[in-house]
CSV table of C-alpha atoms in Angstrom, one decimal:
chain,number,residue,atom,x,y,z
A,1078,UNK,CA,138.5,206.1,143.3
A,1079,UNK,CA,141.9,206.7,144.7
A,1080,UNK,CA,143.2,205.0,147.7
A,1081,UNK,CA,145.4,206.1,150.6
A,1082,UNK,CA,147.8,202.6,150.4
A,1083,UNK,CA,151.4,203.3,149.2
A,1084,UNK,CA,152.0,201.6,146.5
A,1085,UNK,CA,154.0,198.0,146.7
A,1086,UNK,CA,157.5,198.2,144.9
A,1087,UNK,CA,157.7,195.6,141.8
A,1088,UNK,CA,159.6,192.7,143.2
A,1089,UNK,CA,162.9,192.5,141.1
A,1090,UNK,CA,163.4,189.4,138.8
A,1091,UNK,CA,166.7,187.8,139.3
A,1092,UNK,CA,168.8,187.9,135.7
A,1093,UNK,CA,168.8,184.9,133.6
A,1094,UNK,CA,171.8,183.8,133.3
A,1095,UNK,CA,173.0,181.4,130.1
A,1096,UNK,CA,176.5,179.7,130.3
A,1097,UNK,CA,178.4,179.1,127.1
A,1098,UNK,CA,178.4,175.3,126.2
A,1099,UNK,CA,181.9,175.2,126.9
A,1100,UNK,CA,181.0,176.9,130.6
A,1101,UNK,CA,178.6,174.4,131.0
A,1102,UNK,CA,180.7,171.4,130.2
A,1103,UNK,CA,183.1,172.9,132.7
A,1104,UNK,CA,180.6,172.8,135.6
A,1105,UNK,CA,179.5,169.4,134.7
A,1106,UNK,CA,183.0,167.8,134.7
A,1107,UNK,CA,183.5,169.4,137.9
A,1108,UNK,CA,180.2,168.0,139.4
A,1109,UNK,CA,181.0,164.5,137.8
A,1110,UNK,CA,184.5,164.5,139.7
A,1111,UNK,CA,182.8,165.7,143.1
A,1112,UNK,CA,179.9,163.2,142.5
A,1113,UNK,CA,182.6,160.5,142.3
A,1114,UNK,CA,184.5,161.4,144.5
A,1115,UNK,CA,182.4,161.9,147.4
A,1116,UNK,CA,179.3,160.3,146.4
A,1117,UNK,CA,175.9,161.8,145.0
A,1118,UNK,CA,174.3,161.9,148.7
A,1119,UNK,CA,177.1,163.2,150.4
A,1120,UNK,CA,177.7,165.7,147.4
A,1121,UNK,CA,176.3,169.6,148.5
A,1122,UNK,CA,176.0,172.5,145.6
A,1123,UNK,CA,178.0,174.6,147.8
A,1124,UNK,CA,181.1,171.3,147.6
A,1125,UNK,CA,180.3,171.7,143.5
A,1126,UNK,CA,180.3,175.3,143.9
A,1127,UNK,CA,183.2,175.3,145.4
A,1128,UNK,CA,185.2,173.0,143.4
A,1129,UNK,CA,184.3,175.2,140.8
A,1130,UNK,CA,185.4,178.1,142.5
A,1131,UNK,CA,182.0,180.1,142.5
A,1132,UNK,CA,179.2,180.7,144.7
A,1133,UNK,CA,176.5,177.8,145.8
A,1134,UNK,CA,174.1,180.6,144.9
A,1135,UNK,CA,176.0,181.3,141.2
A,1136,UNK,CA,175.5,177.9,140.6
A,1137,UNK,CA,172.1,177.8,140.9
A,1138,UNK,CA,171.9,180.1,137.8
A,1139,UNK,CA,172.8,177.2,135.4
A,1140,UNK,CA,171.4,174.2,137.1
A,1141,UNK,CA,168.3,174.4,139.8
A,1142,UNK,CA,169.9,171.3,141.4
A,1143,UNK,CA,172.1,168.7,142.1
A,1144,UNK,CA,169.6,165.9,140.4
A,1145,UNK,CA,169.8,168.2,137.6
A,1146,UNK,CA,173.2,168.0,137.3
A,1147,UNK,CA,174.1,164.5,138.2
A,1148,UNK,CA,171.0,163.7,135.2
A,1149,UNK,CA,172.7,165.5,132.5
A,1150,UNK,CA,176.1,163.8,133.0
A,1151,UNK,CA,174.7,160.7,133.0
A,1152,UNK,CA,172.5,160.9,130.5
A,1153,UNK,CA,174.8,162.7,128.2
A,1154,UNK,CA,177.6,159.4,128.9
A,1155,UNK,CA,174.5,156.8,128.5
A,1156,UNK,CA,173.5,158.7,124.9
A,1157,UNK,CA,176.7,158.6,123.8
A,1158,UNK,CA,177.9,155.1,124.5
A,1159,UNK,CA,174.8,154.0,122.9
A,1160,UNK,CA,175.5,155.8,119.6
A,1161,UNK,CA,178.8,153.7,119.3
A,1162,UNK,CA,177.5,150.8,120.5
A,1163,UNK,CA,174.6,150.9,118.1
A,1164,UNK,CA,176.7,151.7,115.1
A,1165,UNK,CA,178.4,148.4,116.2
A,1166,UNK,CA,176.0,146.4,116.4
A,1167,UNK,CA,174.5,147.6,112.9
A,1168,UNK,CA,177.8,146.7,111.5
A,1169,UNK,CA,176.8,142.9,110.7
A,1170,UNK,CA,180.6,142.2,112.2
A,1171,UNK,CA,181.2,138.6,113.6
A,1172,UNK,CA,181.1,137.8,116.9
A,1173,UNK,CA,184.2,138.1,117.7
A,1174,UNK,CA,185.2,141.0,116.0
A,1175,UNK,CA,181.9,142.5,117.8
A,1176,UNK,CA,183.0,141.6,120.9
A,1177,UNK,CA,186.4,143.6,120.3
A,1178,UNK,CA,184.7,146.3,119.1
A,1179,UNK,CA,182.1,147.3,121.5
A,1180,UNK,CA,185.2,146.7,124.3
A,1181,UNK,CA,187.3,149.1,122.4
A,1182,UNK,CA,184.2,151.3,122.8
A,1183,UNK,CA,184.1,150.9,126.0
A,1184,UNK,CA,187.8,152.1,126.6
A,1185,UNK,CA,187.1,154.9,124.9
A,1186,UNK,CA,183.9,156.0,126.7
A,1187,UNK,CA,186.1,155.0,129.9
A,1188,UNK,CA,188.3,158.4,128.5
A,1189,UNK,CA,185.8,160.5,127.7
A,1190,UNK,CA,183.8,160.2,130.4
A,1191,UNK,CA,185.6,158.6,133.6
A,1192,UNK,CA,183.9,160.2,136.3
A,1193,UNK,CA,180.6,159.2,134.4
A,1194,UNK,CA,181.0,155.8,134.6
A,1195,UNK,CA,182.5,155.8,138.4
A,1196,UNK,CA,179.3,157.5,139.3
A,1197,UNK,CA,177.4,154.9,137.7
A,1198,UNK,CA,178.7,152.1,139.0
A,1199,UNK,CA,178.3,153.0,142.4
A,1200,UNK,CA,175.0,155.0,142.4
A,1201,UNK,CA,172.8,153.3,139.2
A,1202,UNK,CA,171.7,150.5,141.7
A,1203,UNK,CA,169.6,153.0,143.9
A,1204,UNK,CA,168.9,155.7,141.4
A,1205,UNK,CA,167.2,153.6,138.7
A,1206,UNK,CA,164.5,153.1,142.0
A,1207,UNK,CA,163.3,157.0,141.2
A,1208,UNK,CA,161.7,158.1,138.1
A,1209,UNK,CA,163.7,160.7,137.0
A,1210,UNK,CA,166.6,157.8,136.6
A,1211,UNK,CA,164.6,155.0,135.5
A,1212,UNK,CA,166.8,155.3,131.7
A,1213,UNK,CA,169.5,153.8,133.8
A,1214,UNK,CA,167.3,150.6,134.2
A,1215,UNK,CA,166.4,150.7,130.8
A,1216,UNK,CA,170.1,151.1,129.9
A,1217,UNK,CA,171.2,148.0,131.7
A,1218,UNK,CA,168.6,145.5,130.5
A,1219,UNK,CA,170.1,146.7,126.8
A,1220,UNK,CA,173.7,146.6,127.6
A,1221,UNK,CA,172.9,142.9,128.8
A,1222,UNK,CA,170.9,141.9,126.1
A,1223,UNK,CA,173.4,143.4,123.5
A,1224,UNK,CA,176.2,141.7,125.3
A,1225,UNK,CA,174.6,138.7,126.2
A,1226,UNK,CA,173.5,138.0,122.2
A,1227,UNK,CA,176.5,138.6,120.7
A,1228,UNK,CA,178.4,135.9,123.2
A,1229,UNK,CA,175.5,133.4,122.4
A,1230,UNK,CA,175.6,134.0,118.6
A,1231,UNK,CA,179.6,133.1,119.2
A,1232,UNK,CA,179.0,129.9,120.7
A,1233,UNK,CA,176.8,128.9,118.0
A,1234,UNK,CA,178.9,130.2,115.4
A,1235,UNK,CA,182.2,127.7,117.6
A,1236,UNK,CA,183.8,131.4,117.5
A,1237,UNK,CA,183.5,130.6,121.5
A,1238,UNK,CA,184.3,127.7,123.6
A,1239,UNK,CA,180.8,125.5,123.2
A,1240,UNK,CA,181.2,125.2,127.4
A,1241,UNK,CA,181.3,128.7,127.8
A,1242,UNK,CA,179.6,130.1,130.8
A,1243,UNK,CA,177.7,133.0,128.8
A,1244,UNK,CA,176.1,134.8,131.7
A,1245,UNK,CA,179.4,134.7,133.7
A,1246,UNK,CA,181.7,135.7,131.1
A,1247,UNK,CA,179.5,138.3,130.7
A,1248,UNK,CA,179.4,139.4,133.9
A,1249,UNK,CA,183.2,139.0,134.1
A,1250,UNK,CA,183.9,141.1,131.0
A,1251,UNK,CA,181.5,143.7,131.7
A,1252,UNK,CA,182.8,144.3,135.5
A,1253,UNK,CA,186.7,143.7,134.8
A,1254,UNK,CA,186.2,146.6,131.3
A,1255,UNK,CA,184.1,149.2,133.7
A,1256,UNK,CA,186.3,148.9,137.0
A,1257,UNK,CA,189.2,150.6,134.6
A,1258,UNK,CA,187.2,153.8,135.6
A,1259,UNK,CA,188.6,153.4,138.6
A,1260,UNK,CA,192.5,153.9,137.8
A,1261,UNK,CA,192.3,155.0,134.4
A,1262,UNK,CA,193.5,158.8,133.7
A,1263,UNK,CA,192.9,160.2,130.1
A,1264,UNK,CA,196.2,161.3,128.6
A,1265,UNK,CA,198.1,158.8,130.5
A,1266,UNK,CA,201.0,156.4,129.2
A,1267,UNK,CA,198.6,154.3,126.9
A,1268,UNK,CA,195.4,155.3,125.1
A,1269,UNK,CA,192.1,153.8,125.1
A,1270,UNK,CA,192.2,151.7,122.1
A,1271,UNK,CA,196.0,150.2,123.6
A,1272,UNK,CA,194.0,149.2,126.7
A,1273,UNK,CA,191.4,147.0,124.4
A,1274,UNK,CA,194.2,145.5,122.5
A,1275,UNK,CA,196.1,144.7,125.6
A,1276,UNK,CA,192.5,143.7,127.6
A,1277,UNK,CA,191.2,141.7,124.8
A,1278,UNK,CA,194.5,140.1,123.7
A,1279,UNK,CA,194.2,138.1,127.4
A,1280,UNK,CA,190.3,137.6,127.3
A,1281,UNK,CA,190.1,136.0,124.1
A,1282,UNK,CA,192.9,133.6,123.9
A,1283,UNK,CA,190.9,131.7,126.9
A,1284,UNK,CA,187.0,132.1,124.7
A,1285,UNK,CA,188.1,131.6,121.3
A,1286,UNK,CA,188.6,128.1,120.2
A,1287,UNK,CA,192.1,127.0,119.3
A,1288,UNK,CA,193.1,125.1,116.2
């Protein structure tokens, strides 16, 4: 039986929009260097959108928020350092040589991903408390262990100084490699793997043992 209401107009969808990898790998750099910069709770869309030089509403297109954004760029540093420090570990090297090698990693994660890292140092603490972010927890307790072993299994082996302080040096090594975030700029006057050489060639002369 017909009816006398007009007929409601067909609410339009807004387009789905997909951004090229390489489009997306541009939005998240510029996120990561707002995020570090400003911080994540101080950090808007429309600051990211407008670093990127687009609208806050644009953005929203690629990512439905900030906790999106800030997830994938850590996540995406955290699985990558984990694939080289896992193919370092497997490597059956000494400790000593691991100990260079997973530093020399860590350079080079440093240059890929520098923002990365600044935003973990500062922000891990509070955003491992939620959830969404509890990898990061899960992340740290490895990184110690991993780091933590392999300075133990020196001792044992007298690669390192039998009165070595292992969870200080640790903590020493793992601070004084990550704060390099800090200055560090990729495509500057030396290159990752220079750094390690340089870092390591004044951490180890006072842990090895001397003849």
């Amino acid at each position: 039986m017909p009816t006398n209401q007009p007929t409601r107009p067909t609410a339009k969808k807004k387009p789905q929009v997909t951004a090229s990898p390489e489009r997306r790998r541009e939005l998240l750099d510029t996120a990561a260097e707002v995020f570090a910069a400003q911080g994540y709770n101080a950090t808007t869309v429309r600051k990211i959108a407008d670093a990127a030089g687009m609208l806050a509403g644009s953005l929203y297109y690629h990512f439905d928020s900030k906790e999106s954004m800030l997830d994938e760029i850590l996540s995406a540093f955290l699985n990558e350092l984990w694939e080289g420090y896992d193919t370092v570990l497997a490597a059956g090297l000494g400790p000593r040589e691991t100990i260079e090698a997973l530093v020399t990693e860590s350079f080079r994660e440093i240059d890929r991903h520098r923002a990365a890292v600044a935003i973990y140092q500062k922000e891990s603490r509070h955003l491992s408390a939620q959830p969404r972010f509890r990898y990061l927890s899960d992340s740290q307790e490895k990184f110690e262990k991993a780091w933590l072993g392999t300075l133990e299994r020196g001792v044992a082996a007298r690669v390192f100084r039998a009165d070595l302080d292992i969870r200080l040096t640790y903590r020493f090594v793992r601070d004084t490699v990550w704060v390099a975030a800090s200055w560090y700029r990729p495509g500057g006057q030396h290159s990752p793997e220079e750094i390690a050489r340089q870092y390591l060639s004044m951490v180890l002369d006072g842990i090895a043992v001397r003849s």
